[in-house]
CSV table of N, CA and C in Angstrom, one decimal:
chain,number,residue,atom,x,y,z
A,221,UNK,N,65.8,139.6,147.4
A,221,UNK,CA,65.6,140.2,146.1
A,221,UNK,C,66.0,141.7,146.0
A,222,UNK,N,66.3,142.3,147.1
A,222,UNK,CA,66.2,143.2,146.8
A,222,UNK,C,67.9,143.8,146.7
A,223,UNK,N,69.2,143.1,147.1
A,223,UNK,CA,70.0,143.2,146.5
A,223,UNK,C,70.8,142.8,145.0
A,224,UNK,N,69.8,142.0,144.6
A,224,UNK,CA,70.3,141.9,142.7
A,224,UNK,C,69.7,143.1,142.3
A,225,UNK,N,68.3,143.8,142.9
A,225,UNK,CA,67.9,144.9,141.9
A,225,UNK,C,68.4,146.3,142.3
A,226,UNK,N,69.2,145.6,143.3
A,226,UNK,CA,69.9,147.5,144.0
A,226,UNK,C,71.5,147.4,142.4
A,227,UNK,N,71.7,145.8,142.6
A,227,UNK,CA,73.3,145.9,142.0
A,227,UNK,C,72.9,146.2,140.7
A,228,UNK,N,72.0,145.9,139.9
A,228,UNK,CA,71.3,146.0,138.0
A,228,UNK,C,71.0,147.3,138.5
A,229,UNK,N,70.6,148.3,139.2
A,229,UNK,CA,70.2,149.5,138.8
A,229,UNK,C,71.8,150.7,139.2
A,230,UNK,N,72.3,149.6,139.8
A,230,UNK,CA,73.7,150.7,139.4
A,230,UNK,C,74.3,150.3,138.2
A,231,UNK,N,74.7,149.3,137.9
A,231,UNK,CA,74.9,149.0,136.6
A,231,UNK,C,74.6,149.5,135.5
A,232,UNK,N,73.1,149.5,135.6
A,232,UNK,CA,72.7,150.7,134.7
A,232,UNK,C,72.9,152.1,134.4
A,233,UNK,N,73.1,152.5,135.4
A,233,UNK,CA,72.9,153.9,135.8
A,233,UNK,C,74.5,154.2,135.4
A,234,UNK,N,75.8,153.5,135.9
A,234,UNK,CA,77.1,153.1,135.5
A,234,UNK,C,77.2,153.2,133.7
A,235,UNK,N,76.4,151.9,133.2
A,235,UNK,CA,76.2,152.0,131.8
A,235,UNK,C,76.1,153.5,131.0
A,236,UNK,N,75.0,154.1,131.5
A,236,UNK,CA,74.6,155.0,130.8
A,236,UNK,C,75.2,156.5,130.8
A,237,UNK,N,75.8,156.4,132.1
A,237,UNK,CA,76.9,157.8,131.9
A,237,UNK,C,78.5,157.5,131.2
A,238,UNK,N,78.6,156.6,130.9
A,238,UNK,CA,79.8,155.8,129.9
A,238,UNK,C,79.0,156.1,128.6
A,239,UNK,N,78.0,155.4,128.2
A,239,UNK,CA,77.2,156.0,126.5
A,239,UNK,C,77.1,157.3,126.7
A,240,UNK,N,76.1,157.9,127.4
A,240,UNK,CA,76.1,159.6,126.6
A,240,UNK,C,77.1,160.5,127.0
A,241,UNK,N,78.2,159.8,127.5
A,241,UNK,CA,79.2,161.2,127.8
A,241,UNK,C,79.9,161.5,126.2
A,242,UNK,N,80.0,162.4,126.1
A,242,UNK,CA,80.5,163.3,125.0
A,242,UNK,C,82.0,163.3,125.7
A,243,UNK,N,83.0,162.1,124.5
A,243,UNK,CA,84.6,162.8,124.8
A,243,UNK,C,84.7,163.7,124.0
A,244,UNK,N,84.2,164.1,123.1
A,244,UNK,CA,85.0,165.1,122.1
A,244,UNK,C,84.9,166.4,123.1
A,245,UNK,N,83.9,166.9,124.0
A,245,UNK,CA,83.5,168.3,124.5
A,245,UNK,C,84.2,168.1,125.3
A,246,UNK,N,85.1,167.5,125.8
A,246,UNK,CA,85.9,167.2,127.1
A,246,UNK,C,87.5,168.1,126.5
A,247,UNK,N,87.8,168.8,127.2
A,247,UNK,CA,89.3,169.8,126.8
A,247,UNK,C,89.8,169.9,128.4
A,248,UNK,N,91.3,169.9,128.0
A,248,UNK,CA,91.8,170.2,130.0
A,248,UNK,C,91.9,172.0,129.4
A,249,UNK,N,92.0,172.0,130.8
A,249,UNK,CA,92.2,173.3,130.6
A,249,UNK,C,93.4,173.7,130.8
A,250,UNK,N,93.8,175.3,130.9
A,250,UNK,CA,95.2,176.2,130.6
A,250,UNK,C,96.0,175.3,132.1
A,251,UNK,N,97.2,175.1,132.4
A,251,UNK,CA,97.6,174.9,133.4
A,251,UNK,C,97.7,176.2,134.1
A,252,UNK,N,97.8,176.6,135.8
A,252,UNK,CA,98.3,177.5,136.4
A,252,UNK,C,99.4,177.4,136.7
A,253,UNK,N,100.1,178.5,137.0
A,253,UNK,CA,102.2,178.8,136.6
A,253,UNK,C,101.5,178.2,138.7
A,254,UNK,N,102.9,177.5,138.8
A,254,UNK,CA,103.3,176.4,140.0
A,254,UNK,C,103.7,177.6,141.1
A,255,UNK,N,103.4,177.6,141.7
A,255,UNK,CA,103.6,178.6,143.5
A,255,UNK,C,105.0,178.4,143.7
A,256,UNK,N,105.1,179.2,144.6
A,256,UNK,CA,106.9,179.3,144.7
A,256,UNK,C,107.0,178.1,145.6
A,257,UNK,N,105.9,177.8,146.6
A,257,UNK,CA,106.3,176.7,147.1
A,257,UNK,C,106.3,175.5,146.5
A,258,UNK,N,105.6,175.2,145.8
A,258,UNK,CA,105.7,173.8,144.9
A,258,UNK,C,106.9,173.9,144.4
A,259,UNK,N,107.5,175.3,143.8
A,259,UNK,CA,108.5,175.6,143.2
A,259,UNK,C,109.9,174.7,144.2
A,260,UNK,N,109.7,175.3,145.2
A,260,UNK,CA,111.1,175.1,146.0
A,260,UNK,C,110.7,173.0,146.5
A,261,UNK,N,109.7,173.0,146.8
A,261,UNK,CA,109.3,171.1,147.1
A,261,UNK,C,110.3,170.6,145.3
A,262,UNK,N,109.9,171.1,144.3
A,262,UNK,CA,110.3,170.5,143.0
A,262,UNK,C,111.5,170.1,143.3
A,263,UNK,N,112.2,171.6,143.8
A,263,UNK,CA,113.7,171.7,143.6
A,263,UNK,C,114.6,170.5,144.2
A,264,UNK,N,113.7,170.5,145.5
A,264,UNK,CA,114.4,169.5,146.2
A,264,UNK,C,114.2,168.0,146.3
A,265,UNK,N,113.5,167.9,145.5
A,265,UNK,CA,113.1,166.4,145.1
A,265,UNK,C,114.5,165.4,144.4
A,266,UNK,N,114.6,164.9,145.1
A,266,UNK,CA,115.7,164.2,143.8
A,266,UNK,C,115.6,163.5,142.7
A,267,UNK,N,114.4,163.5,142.7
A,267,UNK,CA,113.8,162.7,141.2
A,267,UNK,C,114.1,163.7,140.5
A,268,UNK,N,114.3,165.0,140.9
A,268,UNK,CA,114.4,166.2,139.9
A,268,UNK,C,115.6,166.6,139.3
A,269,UNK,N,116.3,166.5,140.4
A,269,UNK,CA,117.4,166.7,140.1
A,269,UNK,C,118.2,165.9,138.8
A,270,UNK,N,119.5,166.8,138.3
A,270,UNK,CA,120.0,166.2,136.9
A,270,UNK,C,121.1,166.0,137.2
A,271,UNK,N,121.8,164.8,137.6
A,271,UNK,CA,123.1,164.3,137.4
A,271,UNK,C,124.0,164.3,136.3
A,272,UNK,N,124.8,164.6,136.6
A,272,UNK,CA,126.1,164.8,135.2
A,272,UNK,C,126.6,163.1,135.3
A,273,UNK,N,126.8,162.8,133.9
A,273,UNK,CA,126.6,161.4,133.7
A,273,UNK,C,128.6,161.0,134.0
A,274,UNK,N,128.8,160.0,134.6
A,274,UNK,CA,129.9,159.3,135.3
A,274,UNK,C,130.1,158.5,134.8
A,275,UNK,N,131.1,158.2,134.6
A,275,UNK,CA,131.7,156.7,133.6
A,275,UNK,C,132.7,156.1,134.3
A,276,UNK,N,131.9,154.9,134.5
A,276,UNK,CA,132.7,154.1,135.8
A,276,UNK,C,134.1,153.4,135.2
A,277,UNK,N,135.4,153.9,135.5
A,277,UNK,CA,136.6,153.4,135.5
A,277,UNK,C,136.4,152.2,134.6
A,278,UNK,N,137.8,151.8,133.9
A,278,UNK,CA,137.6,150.3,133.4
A,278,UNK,C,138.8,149.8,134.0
A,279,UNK,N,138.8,148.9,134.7
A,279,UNK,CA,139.8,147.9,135.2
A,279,UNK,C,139.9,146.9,134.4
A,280,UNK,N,141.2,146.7,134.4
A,280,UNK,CA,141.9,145.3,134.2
A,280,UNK,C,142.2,144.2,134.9
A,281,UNK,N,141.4,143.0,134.5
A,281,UNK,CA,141.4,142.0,135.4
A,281,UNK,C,143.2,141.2,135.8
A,282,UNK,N,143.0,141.2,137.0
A,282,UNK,CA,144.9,141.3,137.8
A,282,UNK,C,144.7,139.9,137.1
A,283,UNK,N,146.4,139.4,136.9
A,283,UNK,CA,147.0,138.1,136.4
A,283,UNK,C,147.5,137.6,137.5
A,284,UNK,N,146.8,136.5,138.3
A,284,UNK,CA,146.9,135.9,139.1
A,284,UNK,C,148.0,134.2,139.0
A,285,UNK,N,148.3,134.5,137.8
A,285,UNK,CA,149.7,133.4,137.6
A,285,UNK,C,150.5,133.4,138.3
A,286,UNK,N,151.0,134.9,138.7
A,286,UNK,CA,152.2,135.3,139.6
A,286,UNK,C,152.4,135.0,140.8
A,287,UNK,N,150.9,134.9,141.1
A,287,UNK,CA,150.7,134.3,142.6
A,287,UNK,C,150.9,132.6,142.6
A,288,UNK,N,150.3,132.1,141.8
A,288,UNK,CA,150.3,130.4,142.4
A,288,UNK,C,151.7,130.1,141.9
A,289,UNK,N,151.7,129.2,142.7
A,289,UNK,CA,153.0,128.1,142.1
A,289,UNK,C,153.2,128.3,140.6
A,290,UNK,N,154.7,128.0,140.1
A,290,UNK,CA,155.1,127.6,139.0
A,290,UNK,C,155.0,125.9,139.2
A,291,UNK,N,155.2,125.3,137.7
A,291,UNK,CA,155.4,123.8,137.5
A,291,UNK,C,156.4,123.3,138.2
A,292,UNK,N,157.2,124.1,138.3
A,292,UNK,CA,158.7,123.4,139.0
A,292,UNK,C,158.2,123.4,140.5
A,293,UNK,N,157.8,124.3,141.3
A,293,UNK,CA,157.9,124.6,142.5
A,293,UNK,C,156.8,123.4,143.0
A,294,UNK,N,155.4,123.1,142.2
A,294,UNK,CA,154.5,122.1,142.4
A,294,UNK,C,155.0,120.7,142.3
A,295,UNK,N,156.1,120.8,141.7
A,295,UNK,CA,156.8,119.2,141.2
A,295,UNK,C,157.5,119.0,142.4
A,296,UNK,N,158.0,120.3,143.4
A,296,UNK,CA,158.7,120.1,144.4
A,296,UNK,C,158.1,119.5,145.9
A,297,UNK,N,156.8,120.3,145.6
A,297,UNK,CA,155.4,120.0,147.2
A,297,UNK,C,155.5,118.1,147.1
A,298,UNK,N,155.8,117.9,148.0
A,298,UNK,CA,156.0,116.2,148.9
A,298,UNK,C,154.6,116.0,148.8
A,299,UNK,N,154.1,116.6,150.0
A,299,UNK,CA,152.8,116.2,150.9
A,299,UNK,C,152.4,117.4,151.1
A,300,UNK,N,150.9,117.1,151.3
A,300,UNK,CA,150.2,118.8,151.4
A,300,UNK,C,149.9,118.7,153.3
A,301,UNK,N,150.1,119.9,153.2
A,301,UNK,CA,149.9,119.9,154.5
A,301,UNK,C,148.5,120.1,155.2
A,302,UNK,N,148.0,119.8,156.3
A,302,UNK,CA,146.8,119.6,157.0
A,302,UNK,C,146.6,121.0,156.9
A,303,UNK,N,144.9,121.2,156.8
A,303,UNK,CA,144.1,122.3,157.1
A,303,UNK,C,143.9,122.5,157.9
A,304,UNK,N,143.2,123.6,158.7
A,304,UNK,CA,142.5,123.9,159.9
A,304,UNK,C,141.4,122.9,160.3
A,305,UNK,N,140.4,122.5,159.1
A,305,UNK,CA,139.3,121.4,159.9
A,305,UNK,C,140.1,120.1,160.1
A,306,UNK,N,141.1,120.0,159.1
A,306,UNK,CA,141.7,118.6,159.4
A,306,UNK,C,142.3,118.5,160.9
A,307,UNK,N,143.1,119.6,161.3
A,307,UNK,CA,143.5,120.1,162.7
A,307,UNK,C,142.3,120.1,163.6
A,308,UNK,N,141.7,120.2,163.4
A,308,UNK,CA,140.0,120.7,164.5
A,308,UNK,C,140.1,119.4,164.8
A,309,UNK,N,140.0,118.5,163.4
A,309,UNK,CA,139.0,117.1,163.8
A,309,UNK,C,140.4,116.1,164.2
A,310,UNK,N,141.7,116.2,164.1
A,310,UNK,CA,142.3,115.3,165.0
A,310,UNK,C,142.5,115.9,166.4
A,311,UNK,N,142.4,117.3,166.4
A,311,UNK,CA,142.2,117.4,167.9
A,311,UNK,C,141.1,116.7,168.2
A,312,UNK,N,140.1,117.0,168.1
A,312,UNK,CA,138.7,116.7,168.5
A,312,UNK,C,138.4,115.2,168.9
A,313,UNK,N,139.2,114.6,168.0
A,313,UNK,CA,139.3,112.8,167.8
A,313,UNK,C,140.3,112.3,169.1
A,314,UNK,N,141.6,113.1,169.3
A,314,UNK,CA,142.1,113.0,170.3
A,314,UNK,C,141.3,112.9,171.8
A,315,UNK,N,140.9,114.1,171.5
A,315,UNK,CA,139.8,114.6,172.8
A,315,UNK,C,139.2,113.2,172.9
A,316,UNK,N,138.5,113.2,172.4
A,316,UNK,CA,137.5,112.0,172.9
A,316,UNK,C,137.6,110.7,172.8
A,317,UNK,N,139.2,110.6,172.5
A,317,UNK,CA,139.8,109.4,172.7
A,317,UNK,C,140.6,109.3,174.3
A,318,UNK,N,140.7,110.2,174.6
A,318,UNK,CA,141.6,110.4,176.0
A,318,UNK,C,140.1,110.2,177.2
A,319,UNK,N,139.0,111.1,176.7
A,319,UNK,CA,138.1,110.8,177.5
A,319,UNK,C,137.0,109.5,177.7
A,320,UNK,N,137.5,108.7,176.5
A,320,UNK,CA,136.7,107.2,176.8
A,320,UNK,C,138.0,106.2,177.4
A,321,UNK,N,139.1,106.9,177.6
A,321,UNK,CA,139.6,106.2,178.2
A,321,UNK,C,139.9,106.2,179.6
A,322,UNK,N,139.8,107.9,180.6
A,322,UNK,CA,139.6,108.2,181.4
A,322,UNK,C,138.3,107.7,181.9
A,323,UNK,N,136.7,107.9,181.1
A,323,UNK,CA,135.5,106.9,181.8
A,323,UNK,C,135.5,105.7,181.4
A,324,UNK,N,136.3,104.8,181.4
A,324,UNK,CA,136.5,103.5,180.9
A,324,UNK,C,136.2,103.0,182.4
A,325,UNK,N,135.4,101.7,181.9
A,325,UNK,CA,135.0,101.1,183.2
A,325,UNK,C,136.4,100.6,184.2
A,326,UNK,N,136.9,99.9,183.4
A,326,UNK,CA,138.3,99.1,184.0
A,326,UNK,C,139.0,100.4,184.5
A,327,UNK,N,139.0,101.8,183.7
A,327,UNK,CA,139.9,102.8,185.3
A,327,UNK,C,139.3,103.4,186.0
A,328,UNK,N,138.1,102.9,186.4
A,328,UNK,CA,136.9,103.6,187.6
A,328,UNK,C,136.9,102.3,188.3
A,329,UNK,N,137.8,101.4,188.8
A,329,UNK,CA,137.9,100.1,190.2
A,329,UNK,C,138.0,101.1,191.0
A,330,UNK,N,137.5,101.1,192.0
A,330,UNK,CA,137.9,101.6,193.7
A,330,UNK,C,138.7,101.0,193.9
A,331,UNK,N,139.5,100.2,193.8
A,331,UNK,CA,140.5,99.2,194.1
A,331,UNK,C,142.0,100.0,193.9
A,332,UNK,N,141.8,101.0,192.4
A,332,UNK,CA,142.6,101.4,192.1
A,332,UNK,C,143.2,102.8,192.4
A,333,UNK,N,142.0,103.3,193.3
A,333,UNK,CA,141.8,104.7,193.7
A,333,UNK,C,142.8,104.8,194.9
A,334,UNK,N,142.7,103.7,196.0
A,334,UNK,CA,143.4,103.4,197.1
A,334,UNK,C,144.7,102.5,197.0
A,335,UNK,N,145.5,103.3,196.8
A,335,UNK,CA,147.3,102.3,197.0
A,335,UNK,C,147.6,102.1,198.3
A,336,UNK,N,148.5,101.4,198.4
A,336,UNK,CA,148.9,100.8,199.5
A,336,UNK,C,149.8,101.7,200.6
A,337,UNK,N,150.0,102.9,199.5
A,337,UNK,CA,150.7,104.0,200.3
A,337,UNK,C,149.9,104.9,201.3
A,338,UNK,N,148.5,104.9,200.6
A,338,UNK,CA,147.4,105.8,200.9
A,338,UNK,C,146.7,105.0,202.0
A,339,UNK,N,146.4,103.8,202.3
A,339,UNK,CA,146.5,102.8,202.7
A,339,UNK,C,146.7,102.8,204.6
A,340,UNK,N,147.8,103.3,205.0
A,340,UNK,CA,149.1,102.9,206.1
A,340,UNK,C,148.5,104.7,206.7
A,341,UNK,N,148.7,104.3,208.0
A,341,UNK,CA,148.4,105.3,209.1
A,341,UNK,C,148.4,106.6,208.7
A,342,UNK,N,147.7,107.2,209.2
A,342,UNK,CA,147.5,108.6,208.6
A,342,UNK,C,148.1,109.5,210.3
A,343,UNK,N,148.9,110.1,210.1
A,343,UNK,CA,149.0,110.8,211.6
A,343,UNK,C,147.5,112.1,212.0
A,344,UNK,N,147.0,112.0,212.9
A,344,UNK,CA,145.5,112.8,213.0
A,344,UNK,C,145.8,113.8,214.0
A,345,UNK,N,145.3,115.1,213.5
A,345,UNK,CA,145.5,116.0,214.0
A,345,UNK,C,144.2,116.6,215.1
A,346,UNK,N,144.6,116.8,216.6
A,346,UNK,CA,143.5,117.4,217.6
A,346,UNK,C,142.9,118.3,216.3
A,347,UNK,N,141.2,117.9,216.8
A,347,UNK,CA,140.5,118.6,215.7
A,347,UNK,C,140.6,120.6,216.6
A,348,UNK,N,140.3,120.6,217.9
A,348,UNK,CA,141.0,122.0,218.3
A,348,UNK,C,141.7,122.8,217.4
A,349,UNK,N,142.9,122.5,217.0
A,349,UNK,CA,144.3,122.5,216.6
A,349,UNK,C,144.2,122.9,215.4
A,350,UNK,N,143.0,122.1,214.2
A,350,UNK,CA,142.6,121.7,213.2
A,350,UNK,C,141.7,123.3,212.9
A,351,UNK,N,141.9,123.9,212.3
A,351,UNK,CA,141.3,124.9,211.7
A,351,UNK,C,140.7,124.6,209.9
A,352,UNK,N,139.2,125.3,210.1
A,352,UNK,CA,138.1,124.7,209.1
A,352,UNK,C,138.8,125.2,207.9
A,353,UNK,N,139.0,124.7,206.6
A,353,UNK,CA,139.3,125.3,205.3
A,353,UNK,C,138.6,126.2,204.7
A,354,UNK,N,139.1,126.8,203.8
A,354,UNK,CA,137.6,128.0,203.2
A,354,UNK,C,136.1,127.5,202.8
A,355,UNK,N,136.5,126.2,201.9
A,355,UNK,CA,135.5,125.6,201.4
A,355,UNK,C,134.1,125.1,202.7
A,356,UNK,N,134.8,124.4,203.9
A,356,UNK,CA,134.0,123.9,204.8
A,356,UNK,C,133.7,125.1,205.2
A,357,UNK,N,134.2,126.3,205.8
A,357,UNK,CA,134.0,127.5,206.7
A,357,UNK,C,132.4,128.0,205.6
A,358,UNK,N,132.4,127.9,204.4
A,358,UNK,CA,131.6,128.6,203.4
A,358,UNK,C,130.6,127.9,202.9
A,359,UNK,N,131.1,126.1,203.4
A,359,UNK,CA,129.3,125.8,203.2
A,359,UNK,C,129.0,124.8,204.6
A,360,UNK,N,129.5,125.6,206.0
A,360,UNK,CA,129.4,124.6,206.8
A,360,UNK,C,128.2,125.9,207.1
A,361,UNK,N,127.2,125.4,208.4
A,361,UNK,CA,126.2,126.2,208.7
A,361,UNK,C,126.2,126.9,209.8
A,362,UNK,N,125.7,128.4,210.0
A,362,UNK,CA,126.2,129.6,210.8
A,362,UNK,C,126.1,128.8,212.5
A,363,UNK,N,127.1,129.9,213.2
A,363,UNK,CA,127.5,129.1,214.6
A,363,UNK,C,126.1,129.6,214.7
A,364,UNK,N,125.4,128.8,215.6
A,364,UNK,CA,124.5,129.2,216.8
A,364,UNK,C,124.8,130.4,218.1
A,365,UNK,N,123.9,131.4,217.7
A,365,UNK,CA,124.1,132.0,218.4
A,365,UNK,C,123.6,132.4,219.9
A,366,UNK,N,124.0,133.2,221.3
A,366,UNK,CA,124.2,133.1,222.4
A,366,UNK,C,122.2,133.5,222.6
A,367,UNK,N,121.4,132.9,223.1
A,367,UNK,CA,120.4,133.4,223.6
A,367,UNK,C,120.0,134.8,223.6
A,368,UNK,N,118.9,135.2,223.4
A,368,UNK,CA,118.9,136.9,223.8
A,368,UNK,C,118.1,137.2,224.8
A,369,UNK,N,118.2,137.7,225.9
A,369,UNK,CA,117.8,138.3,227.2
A,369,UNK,C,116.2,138.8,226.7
A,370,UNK,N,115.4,137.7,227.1
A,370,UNK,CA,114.0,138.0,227.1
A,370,UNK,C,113.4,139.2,228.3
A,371,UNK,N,113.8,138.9,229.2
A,371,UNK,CA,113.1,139.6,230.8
A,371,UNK,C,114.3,140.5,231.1
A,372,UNK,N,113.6,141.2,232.1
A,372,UNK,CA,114.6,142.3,232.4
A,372,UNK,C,115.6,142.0,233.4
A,373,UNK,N,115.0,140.9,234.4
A,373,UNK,CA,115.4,140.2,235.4
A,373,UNK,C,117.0,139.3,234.5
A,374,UNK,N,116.9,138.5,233.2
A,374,UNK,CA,118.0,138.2,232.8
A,374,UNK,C,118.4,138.8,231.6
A,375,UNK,N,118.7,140.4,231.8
A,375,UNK,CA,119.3,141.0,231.7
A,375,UNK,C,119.9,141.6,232.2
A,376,UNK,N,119.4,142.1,233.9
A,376,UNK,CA,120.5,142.1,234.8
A,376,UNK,C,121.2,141.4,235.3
A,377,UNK,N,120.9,140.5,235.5
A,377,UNK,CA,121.8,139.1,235.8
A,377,UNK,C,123.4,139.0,234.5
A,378,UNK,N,123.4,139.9,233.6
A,378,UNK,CA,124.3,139.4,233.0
A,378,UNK,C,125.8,140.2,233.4
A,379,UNK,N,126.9,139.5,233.2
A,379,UNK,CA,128.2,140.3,234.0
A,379,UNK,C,128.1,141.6,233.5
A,380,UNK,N,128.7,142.1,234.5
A,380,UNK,CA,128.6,144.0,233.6
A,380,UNK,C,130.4,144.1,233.3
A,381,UNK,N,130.9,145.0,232.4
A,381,UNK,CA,131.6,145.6,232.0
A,381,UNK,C,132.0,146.8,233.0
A,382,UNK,N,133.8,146.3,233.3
A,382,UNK,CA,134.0,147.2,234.2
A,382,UNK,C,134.3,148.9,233.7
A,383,UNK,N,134.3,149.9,234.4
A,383,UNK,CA,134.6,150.7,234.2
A,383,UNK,C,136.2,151.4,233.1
């Protein structure tokens, strides 16, 4: 209860300075002349500023006849020639006609992988002889290396280096 009678006694109180106020006794008063600084803020406002009025050019819309074809020269065009998407999409069609026929089941036989040339003795080389390719040298796994001299005993045991 006791916030309906807080909001009715503002209300009221609201009301009643709205009735007895006197507009007529109400006058603004004299203005004060503006400070030099307001003065110089004015100046540079661009809302303030006064543009000299500009009158935007009138162009003439260009006669683009000159450019297209005449009747004769249109009577002459055969066939129109392919666009760029029309080029995209026969390439594209190509493409993926070469590649259903590269994963085509019938050219993936192992049968067809091995000719009869591939087939016949292969001459084999001493693997010694045979030096690793880059690819094996780079994913084959690091040599194992020589033990390291735990005791002092086989560390001297090892050959020495002559003078």
């Amino acid at each position: 209860m006791i916030r309906p009678v807080r909001y009715v006694a503002i209300a009221i109180a609201s009301l009643s300075l709205v009735v007895f106020t006197n507009l007529s006794v109400v006058k603004a008063e004299t203005p004060e002349e503006a400070s030099a600084f307001s003065k110089a803020t004015a100046a540079m406002n661009p809302m303030n500023w006064k543009m000299p009025e500009v009158k935007m050019p009138k162009w003439k819309m260009p006669n683009f006849r000159s450019i297209l074809p005449t009747k004769k020269e249109q009577e002459q065009i055969n066939e129109k020639k392919d666009g760029l998407f029309d080029q995209v999409g026969k390439t594209a069609s190509n493409s993926w006609s070469k590649t259903k026929t590269a994963l085509s089941p019938s050219n993936l036989n192992p049968a067809r992988f091995f000719t009869t040339s591939s087939k016949s003795a292969v001459e084999t080389v001493p693997a010694k002889e045979k030096e690793p390719g880059f690819w094996s040298r780079l994913l084959s796994p690091w040599p194992e290396e020589e033990p390291q001299q735990t005791t002092v005993t086989d560390f001297l045991r090892q050959p020495r280096v002559g003078p």
